Amino acid sequence: MLWPAARSGLAGSAAGPLSSDEKLAFATLATTVQFGKNAIIYRDSERAEFLYLLLEGAAKSFTTLPDGSNRGVTFHFPGDLFGWPEDNRYAGAAQALKSATALKIPLEALEARLRSDPGLALVLVRKLRYHVVQQYRQLVLLGRNDAIGRVATFIALLERREQEEKGIRPLRLHLPMSRSDIADCVGLSLEAVSRAFTALEGRGVLSFRSKRHFRVADRAAFQALVGHIPATVKPKRAVKEEVQA
Amino acid sequence: MLWPAARSGLAGSAAGPLSSDEKLAFATLATTVQFGKNAIIYRDSERAEFLYLLLEGAAKSFTTLPDGSNRGVTFHFPGDLFGWPEDNRYAGAAQALKSATALKIPLEALEARLRSDPGLALVLVRKLRYHVVQQYRQLVLLGRNDAIGRVATFIALLERREQEEKGIRPLRLHLPMSRSDIADCVGLSLEAVSRAFTALEGRGVLSFRSKRHFRVADRAAFQALVGHIPATVKPKRAVKEEVQA
DNA sequence: CGTATACTTGATCAATGTCAACAAGGGTGG
DNA sequence: CCACCCTTGTTGACATTGATCAAGTATACG
């Protein structure tokens, strides 16, 4: 076990396969379910009765606007807990990207158990905290307004996720989602995403083995793009900061 | 008490002033701190030792990129719990928008207490879940690519937040943050935000009493903008959906 | 009252959305 | 095993939007 210390507290990573205490916590509560590729896990605004903890595969959450476009796409990987309700209804829909298995956790039973099992509480809080930080990273990503920077940062987040899960930085990355899904996630058109990938390969930053298989070929250039290092440096004034009252 | 039922479970709103059980949960753990306008609450990547639960005022979280621009801005209002760490360090900085008071909760003590106090766990999970949904809404907002729609949606979220807190939809809204802060939050330049406000007033959607004080004058038009109802309807194909394996 | 900050407005231009056509790839059934 | 088709991805041309630079106005604060 590589992570016993990191996973015990409130902080630390909550990515990757379930630890033994997590398995224990959900064992008698949840049932395992299988989803085929593109299967809908739950629908937007549907009455929320279960949380889902992904065990294998990949899934996405999204909100479909009246005009038919998908927004707020986020991706879920093994270890992710998703399907949190607002006013007892799901905020967004969820769909499997490929064949996937998940733990289906009844909210009511979870809540009841929570009142008597502090270990479960700690697991939940850790998962939620991890989710919050993940989403925050996506918010930062979406604040950028250059297509290449967004796509590069998206890849950096995927890579980081793999690294947290496996313990080492993966040599190659695989994209379980389509260009269109990526576009909805990073707030670009799918054409812009495609062009960004092409540009990244053209510059020698990424090297593609197939459409969804690649590796980071030029680490320095990649980090520069992710870190948003501008070619022409233009310093701005520091944040105004006053004394603590 | 208006919300006893809504606030007891895992779902339901976690916005607004603290309920009695929340006060109890943190009473012996936390200390109250005051922040002056623009005071830094914590810095990016600083070692995280406390969570903050805002009692009064308003604050923002943000990440400053190497080029000096702020990204991933989110706003905090009374009842919000923020300052969640990743690997024991804050992901982003936090700053008071105006004079504010907050509960400063030591993470270590919180974790220790969590192991024995299921009531506290429920409060924490509810706050975190609320935060996750709030962030998700911002992700959806940032997916849009029309400036007016983004600003309108931003206002809708503020309004919704007030409504959850007070129980009724507020007649007038007050913006505790600058145009520049809004710009960083919705991913636009501050000029674009300014123009969007001007356009919204020009179309009679909003009516300004002062720069930061306004009301929604044309509810229908406002909802149309928020709902992203396009002038020319262009239906797209439905999501492919396969059977649950 | 004066100065710094916040906000507005205008002009220009690069970047991305959109529309359109085409290429590639994967799966299915003959 | 091959041919076909449907989905996914790429590339090009063009129009539009918002970023940027710049100037000016309003507001708040000392």
XYZ file of C-alpha atoms (C1' of nucleotides) in Angstrom:
550
model
C 0.000 0.000 0.000
C 1.510 3.266 -1.094
C -0.923 5.733 0.415
C -1.980 4.685 3.892
C -0.744 7.898 5.484
C -1.942 10.232 2.767
C -5.417 8.754 2.787
C -6.098 8.695 6.473
C -6.695 12.375 7.152
C -9.011 15.048 5.826
C -6.464 16.252 3.338
C -4.540 14.011 0.970
C -5.673 12.452 -2.242
C -8.975 10.627 -2.562
C -8.392 9.408 -6.097
C -8.032 5.902 -7.355
C -9.236 2.501 -6.229
C -10.957 2.181 -2.877
C -8.875 1.749 0.225
C -9.803 -0.989 2.638
C -11.617 1.356 5.020
C -13.605 2.735 2.105
C -14.603 -0.747 1.010
C -15.658 -1.539 4.535
C -17.616 1.663 4.862
C -19.807 0.979 1.846
C -19.844 -2.816 1.853
C -23.197 -3.363 3.525
C -24.758 -0.179 2.201
C -24.273 -0.261 -1.511
C -24.922 -2.567 -4.425
C -22.698 -2.928 -7.467
C -24.134 -1.920 -10.829
C -22.893 -2.279 -14.388
C -23.336 0.316 -17.101
C -22.835 -0.233 -20.803
C -21.137 2.307 -23.017
C -23.220 5.505 -23.211
C -25.677 4.238 -20.608
C -27.425 6.997 -18.699
C -26.667 6.703 -14.994
C -29.143 9.358 -13.930
C -30.978 12.217 -15.590
C -30.957 15.931 -14.927
C -33.429 17.053 -12.222
C -34.444 13.465 -11.564
C -35.296 12.664 -7.957
C -31.967 11.758 -6.333
C -32.024 8.499 -4.395
C -28.475 7.218 -4.887
C -24.910 8.354 -4.891
C -22.538 6.616 -7.290
C -18.984 5.632 -6.558
C -17.184 4.643 -9.727
C -15.158 1.435 -9.441
C -14.115 0.902 -13.038
C -14.487 2.699 -16.339
C -15.190 6.382 -16.912
C -18.265 8.597 -16.854
C -19.263 12.203 -17.387
C -21.691 14.622 -15.774
C -23.275 17.377 -17.822
C -26.183 19.766 -18.143
C -28.067 20.076 -21.408
C -29.271 23.593 -22.139
C -32.559 24.319 -23.924
C -30.680 24.790 -27.213
C -29.341 21.238 -27.002
C -25.737 22.038 -26.149
C -24.028 20.353 -23.211
C -22.324 22.465 -20.581
C -20.527 21.942 -17.331
C -19.119 18.618 -18.446
C -16.954 16.946 -15.799
C -15.387 13.514 -16.022
C -15.415 10.775 -13.403
C -12.795 8.106 -12.879
C -12.447 5.163 -10.487
C -12.738 6.373 -6.918
C -14.936 9.362 -7.774
C -18.162 9.833 -5.879
C -20.805 11.660 -7.891
C -24.533 12.293 -8.065
C -24.824 14.851 -5.271
C -28.321 16.275 -5.065
C -29.597 19.788 -4.563
C -33.089 19.867 -3.061
C -33.260 16.083 -3.517
C -32.734 16.339 -7.270
C -29.640 15.702 -9.335
C -27.883 18.802 -10.619
C -27.111 17.551 -14.121
C -27.142 14.135 -15.763
C -24.493 11.407 -15.754
C -23.541 8.964 -18.492
C -20.980 6.192 -18.868
C -18.222 6.921 -21.393
C -17.438 3.247 -21.719
C -18.506 0.104 -19.956
C -18.311 0.887 -16.245
C -19.083 -0.505 -12.820
C -20.128 1.568 -9.840
C -21.297 1.301 -6.278
C -24.875 2.520 -5.978
C -25.335 4.002 -2.527
C -28.836 4.779 -1.232
C -28.830 8.326 0.137
C -31.265 7.605 2.925
C -29.355 4.626 4.239
C -26.129 6.562 3.899
C -27.486 9.371 5.972
C -28.733 7.021 8.642
C -25.405 5.230 8.790
C -23.584 8.538 8.913
C -25.198 9.319 12.250
C -23.468 6.377 13.886
C -20.328 5.697 11.859
C -17.649 8.396 12.101
C -15.308 6.396 9.874
C -17.797 6.632 7.063
C -18.089 10.361 7.667
C -14.373 10.806 7.244
C -14.401 8.874 3.989
C -17.265 10.969 2.675
C -15.735 14.263 3.677
C -12.451 13.294 2.063
C -14.159 12.331 -1.185
C -16.174 15.529 -1.222
C -13.178 17.690 -0.458
C -11.303 16.057 -3.291
C -14.219 16.732 -5.608
C -14.308 20.382 -4.583
C -10.638 20.829 -5.396
C -11.016 19.015 -8.718
C -13.876 21.264 -9.726
C -11.921 24.305 -8.641
C -9.108 23.327 -10.988
C -11.622 23.124 -13.795
C -12.891 26.591 -12.909
C -9.362 27.933 -13.173
C -8.966 26.166 -16.513
C -12.152 27.709 -17.865
C -10.987 31.152 -16.852
C -8.295 31.010 -19.501
C -9.129 32.332 -22.916
C -6.634 30.710 -25.210
C -7.729 27.461 -26.800
C -4.333 25.773 -26.696
C -3.783 26.700 -23.069
C -7.144 25.273 -22.104
C -6.549 21.995 -23.884
C -3.022 21.722 -22.492
C -4.321 22.375 -18.990
C -7.057 19.809 -19.497
C -4.435 17.232 -20.361
C -2.340 18.281 -17.387
C -5.319 17.636 -15.118
C -5.864 14.206 -16.635
C -2.211 13.411 -16.184
C -2.232 14.631 -12.606
C -5.252 12.501 -11.912
C -3.508 9.399 -13.230
C -0.457 10.250 -11.220
C -2.455 10.551 -8.005
C -4.066 7.228 -8.747
C -1.037 5.224 -9.794
C 1.646 6.990 -7.820
C 3.832 7.688 -10.845
C 3.423 9.935 -13.827
C 2.079 7.867 -16.706
C 4.180 7.719 -19.844
C 1.224 7.566 -22.169
C -2.264 8.942 -21.757
C -5.515 7.600 -23.089
C -8.589 9.766 -23.628
C -11.794 7.877 -22.822
C -13.866 10.824 -24.080
C -14.505 12.257 -27.532
C -13.241 15.589 -28.825
C -16.773 16.810 -28.482
C -16.852 15.859 -24.789
C -13.547 17.621 -24.244
C -14.916 20.676 -26.021
C -17.930 20.772 -23.706
C -15.635 20.363 -20.718
C -13.180 23.128 -21.561
C -15.737 25.472 -23.127
C -14.630 25.379 -26.749
C -16.094 24.151 -30.015
C -15.030 20.674 -31.007
C -13.260 22.130 -34.012
C -11.182 24.367 -31.766
C -10.230 21.340 -29.672
C -9.251 19.415 -32.765
C -7.132 22.308 -33.986
C -5.511 22.633 -30.573
C -4.493 18.966 -30.623
C -3.155 19.365 -34.137
C -1.192 22.434 -33.104
C 0.196 20.685 -30.025
C 1.371 17.808 -32.167
C 2.745 20.171 -34.816
C 4.805 22.003 -32.205
C 6.167 18.720 -30.948
C 4.533 19.125 -27.530
C 2.392 16.013 -27.836
C 3.043 12.885 -29.838
C 0.010 10.867 -30.949
C -0.019 7.130 -31.415
C -3.700 7.207 -32.297
C -6.492 9.753 -31.971
C -6.910 9.045 -28.277
C -3.459 7.752 -27.385
C -0.509 10.063 -26.912
C 2.364 11.094 -24.714
C 3.865 14.425 -23.690
C 6.898 14.726 -25.947
C 8.206 18.136 -24.869
C 7.729 18.460 -21.133
C 9.156 21.984 -20.843
C 6.983 23.412 -23.600
C 3.988 21.622 -22.141
C 4.527 23.091 -18.678
C 4.987 26.542 -20.167
C 1.602 26.285 -21.857
C -0.083 24.971 -18.720
C 1.545 27.604 -16.523
C 0.338 30.263 -18.906
C 3.778 31.720 -19.336
C 3.230 34.495 -21.853
C 5.729 35.090 -24.622
C 5.773 38.790 -23.827
C 5.792 39.353 -20.088
C 3.302 41.943 -18.944
C 3.288 42.345 -15.177
C 0.150 43.666 -13.576
C -0.272 45.420 -10.290
C -0.436 43.256 -7.185
C -3.722 42.676 -5.394
C -4.565 45.381 -2.976
C -4.287 43.909 0.442
C -5.196 45.576 3.685
C -4.466 44.713 7.271
C -6.558 42.207 9.117
C -9.041 44.432 10.975
C -37.123 28.827 12.044
C -38.055 28.451 8.438
C -35.805 25.603 7.381
C -35.666 22.918 10.050
C -36.822 20.190 7.698
C -34.837 21.295 4.694
C -31.617 21.555 6.663
C -31.731 18.306 8.545
C -30.813 15.870 5.785
C -27.963 15.433 3.376
C -29.790 17.273 0.641
C -31.452 20.636 1.074
C -29.891 24.054 1.173
C -26.848 24.818 3.283
C -26.845 28.542 2.585
C -27.341 31.403 4.967
C -26.860 31.938 8.672
C -25.928 28.986 10.840
C -28.640 26.765 12.208
C -28.569 25.905 15.897
C -26.989 22.495 15.352
C -24.284 24.075 13.230
C -23.532 26.624 15.922
C -23.326 23.840 18.445
C -21.088 21.740 16.242
C -18.433 24.427 15.916
C -18.873 26.271 19.221
C -16.015 24.701 21.144
C -13.828 24.090 18.107
C -13.571 27.407 16.372
C -12.641 30.958 17.152
C -14.239 34.027 15.605
C -12.028 36.266 13.492
C -12.582 39.663 11.886
C -11.255 40.691 8.489
C -11.063 44.213 7.170
C -11.924 45.076 3.592
C -9.436 43.441 1.191
C -7.753 41.527 4.011
C -6.086 38.311 2.872
C -7.635 35.345 4.669
C -5.097 32.843 3.389
C -2.612 32.666 0.539
C -2.275 30.274 -2.357
C -0.279 27.098 -1.568
C 0.095 28.158 2.051
C 0.075 25.328 4.577
C -3.617 24.783 5.396
C -4.365 24.710 9.110
C -7.869 26.165 9.241
C -11.182 26.035 7.512
C -13.219 29.223 7.415
C -16.946 29.484 7.850
C -18.157 32.935 6.864
C -20.592 34.484 9.345
C -20.946 37.970 7.927
C -19.688 39.915 4.940
C -18.411 38.528 1.669
C -15.167 37.042 0.410
C -13.611 35.610 -2.736
C -11.287 32.752 -3.566
C -8.976 32.981 -6.542
C -5.791 31.741 -8.145
C -3.239 34.178 -9.500
C -1.468 32.944 -12.612
C 2.165 33.722 -13.398
C 1.087 36.561 -15.700
C -0.705 38.297 -12.825
C -4.284 37.601 -13.862
C -6.754 36.065 -11.441
C -8.677 32.953 -12.410
C -11.175 30.630 -10.845
C -12.726 33.391 -8.784
C -15.581 32.204 -6.581
C -17.494 34.243 -4.048
C -18.349 33.314 -0.479
C -21.327 34.479 1.525
C -22.529 33.885 5.095
C -22.818 30.177 5.731
C -20.140 29.198 3.228
C -17.335 26.943 4.360
C -14.135 27.485 2.410
C -10.402 26.884 2.567
C -10.356 23.178 1.715
C -6.836 21.880 1.313
C -5.241 19.582 -1.204
C -2.163 17.837 0.148
C -2.369 20.056 3.238
C -2.087 23.239 1.189
C -4.742 25.708 0.121
C -5.772 25.513 -3.522
C -5.969 29.240 -4.205
C -6.054 32.326 -1.998
C -8.975 33.969 -0.195
C -9.653 37.638 0.460
C -12.438 39.619 2.148
C -14.491 41.764 -0.228
C -15.660 43.944 2.619
C -15.387 43.828 6.376
C -16.237 40.267 7.353
C -16.356 37.885 10.296
C -15.682 34.183 10.085
C -15.296 31.097 12.200
C -11.726 29.836 12.046
C -11.789 26.061 12.444
C -8.552 24.147 13.097
C -8.402 21.242 10.679
C -6.696 18.891 13.090
C -9.180 19.433 15.861
C -12.007 19.178 13.347
C -10.763 15.835 12.154
C -10.388 14.540 15.687
C -13.877 15.690 16.602
C -15.254 14.202 13.439
C -14.306 10.728 14.632
C -16.671 10.976 17.553
C -19.377 13.451 16.562
C -21.711 12.231 13.812
C -23.758 15.428 14.033
C -20.725 17.417 13.032
C -20.109 15.034 10.167
C -23.584 15.614 8.814
C -23.124 19.372 8.955
C -19.795 19.134 7.157
C -21.085 16.838 4.451
C -24.054 19.098 3.853
C -21.848 22.171 3.541
C -19.477 20.389 1.206
C -22.275 19.026 -0.925
C -23.728 22.504 -1.237
C -20.344 23.830 -2.261
C -19.990 21.148 -4.923
C -23.330 22.057 -6.459
C -22.527 25.780 -6.342
C -19.260 25.177 -8.151
C -21.001 22.996 -10.688
C -23.376 25.840 -11.505
C -20.394 28.070 -12.104
C -18.909 25.449 -14.417
C -22.110 25.459 -16.438
C -22.017 29.244 -16.530
C -18.446 29.282 -17.809
C -19.345 26.861 -20.568
C -21.422 29.521 -22.232
C -19.736 31.710 -24.767
C -21.918 34.787 -24.957
C -20.947 37.608 -22.631
C -24.483 38.752 -21.866
C -25.622 35.231 -21.121
C -22.753 34.705 -18.733
C -23.390 37.906 -16.846
C -27.134 37.253 -16.716
C -26.495 33.756 -15.394
C -24.068 35.124 -12.842
C -26.777 37.442 -11.572
C -29.271 34.608 -11.541
C -26.931 32.616 -9.309
C -26.531 35.545 -6.941
C -30.270 35.971 -6.830
C -30.813 32.281 -6.210
C -28.300 32.355 -3.424
C -30.115 35.231 -1.720
C -33.372 33.430 -2.185
C -32.048 30.277 -0.534
C -30.757 32.356 2.330
C -33.754 34.597 2.937
C -36.524 32.326 1.759
C -37.957 34.852 -0.685
C -36.651 36.272 -3.921
C -35.012 39.607 -3.203
C -36.462 42.653 -4.943
C -33.127 44.388 -5.263
C -29.657 42.947 -5.510
C -26.409 44.380 -4.265
C -23.026 43.440 -5.721
C -20.317 43.286 -3.051
C -17.682 42.700 -5.728
C -16.173 44.899 -8.415
C -16.708 44.555 -12.153
C -13.194 43.259 -12.312
C -13.989 40.513 -9.787
C -17.079 39.565 -11.757
C -14.990 39.460 -14.919
C -12.527 37.051 -13.304
C -15.420 34.930 -12.061
C -17.272 34.595 -15.355
C -14.184 34.507 -17.555
C -14.520 37.820 -19.379
C -12.594 41.071 -19.490
C -13.874 43.753 -17.162
C -14.799 45.850 -20.180
C -16.967 43.046 -21.506
C -18.719 42.812 -18.140
C -19.301 46.549 -18.112
C -20.734 46.431 -21.618
C -22.947 43.511 -20.681
C -24.404 45.459 -17.760
C -24.932 48.452 -19.988
C -26.653 46.288 -22.576
C -28.847 44.642 -19.951
C -29.927 48.039 -18.698
C -30.402 49.325 -22.244
C -32.707 46.421 -23.085
C -34.710 47.081 -19.946
C -33.760 43.744 -18.399
C -32.029 45.279 -15.389
C -32.664 48.613 -13.739
C -29.764 50.217 -11.882
C -30.124 52.437 -8.859
C -26.359 52.748 -8.557
C -23.384 50.886 -10.004
C -23.819 48.017 -7.603
C -27.516 48.248 -6.813
C -30.173 47.048 -9.221
C -33.281 44.991 -9.720
C -34.501 42.651 -12.432
C -36.933 44.805 -14.373
C -37.988 42.362 -17.103
C -38.240 38.923 -15.560
C -39.240 37.125 -18.770
C -36.382 38.559 -20.813
C -34.007 37.822 -17.949
C -35.059 34.174 -17.762
C -34.746 33.823 -21.518
C -31.148 35.021 -21.344
C -30.324 32.755 -18.416
C -32.001 29.768 -20.026
C -30.020 30.426 -23.173
C -33.103 30.454 -25.335
C -31.722 31.227 -28.777
C -33.486 33.676 -31.048
C -33.307 31.177 -33.906
C -34.090 27.681 -32.703
C -31.605 25.086 -33.889
C -32.373 21.655 -32.506
C -29.538 19.181 -32.254
C -29.634 15.440 -32.123
C -30.297 13.784 -28.805
C -27.524 12.113 -26.820
C -26.926 8.570 -27.824
C -28.078 6.404 -24.999
C -27.591 2.690 -24.715
C -29.062 0.086 -22.448
C -27.749 -0.485 -18.983
C -25.451 -3.463 -19.518
C -11.559 69.378 -2.166
C -8.370 66.492 -4.436
C -6.754 62.222 -5.726
C -7.043 57.327 -6.400
C -10.084 53.813 -7.678
C -13.876 52.037 -10.189
C -16.419 52.142 -14.184
C -17.757 53.376 -19.006
C -17.170 54.002 -23.813
C -14.806 53.782 -28.315
C -11.778 51.737 -32.008
C -9.124 48.030 -33.630
C -7.766 43.298 -34.346
C -6.893 38.578 -33.378
C -9.168 34.422 -32.066
C -12.668 31.317 -32.009
C -17.480 30.009 -33.374
C -19.918 28.517 -37.249
C -20.804 26.362 -41.591
C -19.251 23.076 -44.802
C -16.814 19.433 -46.847
C -13.921 15.762 -46.343
C -11.000 11.920 -44.169
C -10.390 8.289 -41.039
C -11.638 4.636 -38.211
C -14.416 1.094 -35.955
C -18.016 -2.008 -35.928
C -21.422 -4.900 -38.273
C -23.264 -7.987 -41.317
C -22.956 -10.266 -45.543
C -12.520 -11.466 -44.713
C -14.151 -7.716 -46.930
C -17.317 -3.971 -47.877
C -20.112 -0.787 -46.183
C -21.822 2.643 -43.121
C -21.985 5.487 -39.316
C -19.476 7.845 -35.986
C -15.576 10.523 -34.962
C -12.159 13.633 -36.187
C -9.766 17.025 -39.410
C -9.318 20.968 -42.291
C -10.751 25.240 -44.701
C -13.247 29.778 -45.312
C -15.665 33.304 -43.267
C -18.096 36.132 -39.842
C -18.568 37.575 -35.256
C -17.304 38.260 -30.708
C -14.771 39.746 -27.142
C -9.730 41.041 -25.743
C -6.890 44.782 -25.892
C -5.405 49.485 -25.988
C -6.767 54.024 -25.004
C -9.288 57.888 -23.296
C -12.488 59.804 -20.524
C -16.147 59.960 -16.625
C -18.014 58.962 -12.162
C -17.535 57.632 -7.523
C -15.569 56.969 -3.053
C -12.382 58.095 0.342
C -9.144 60.685 2.869
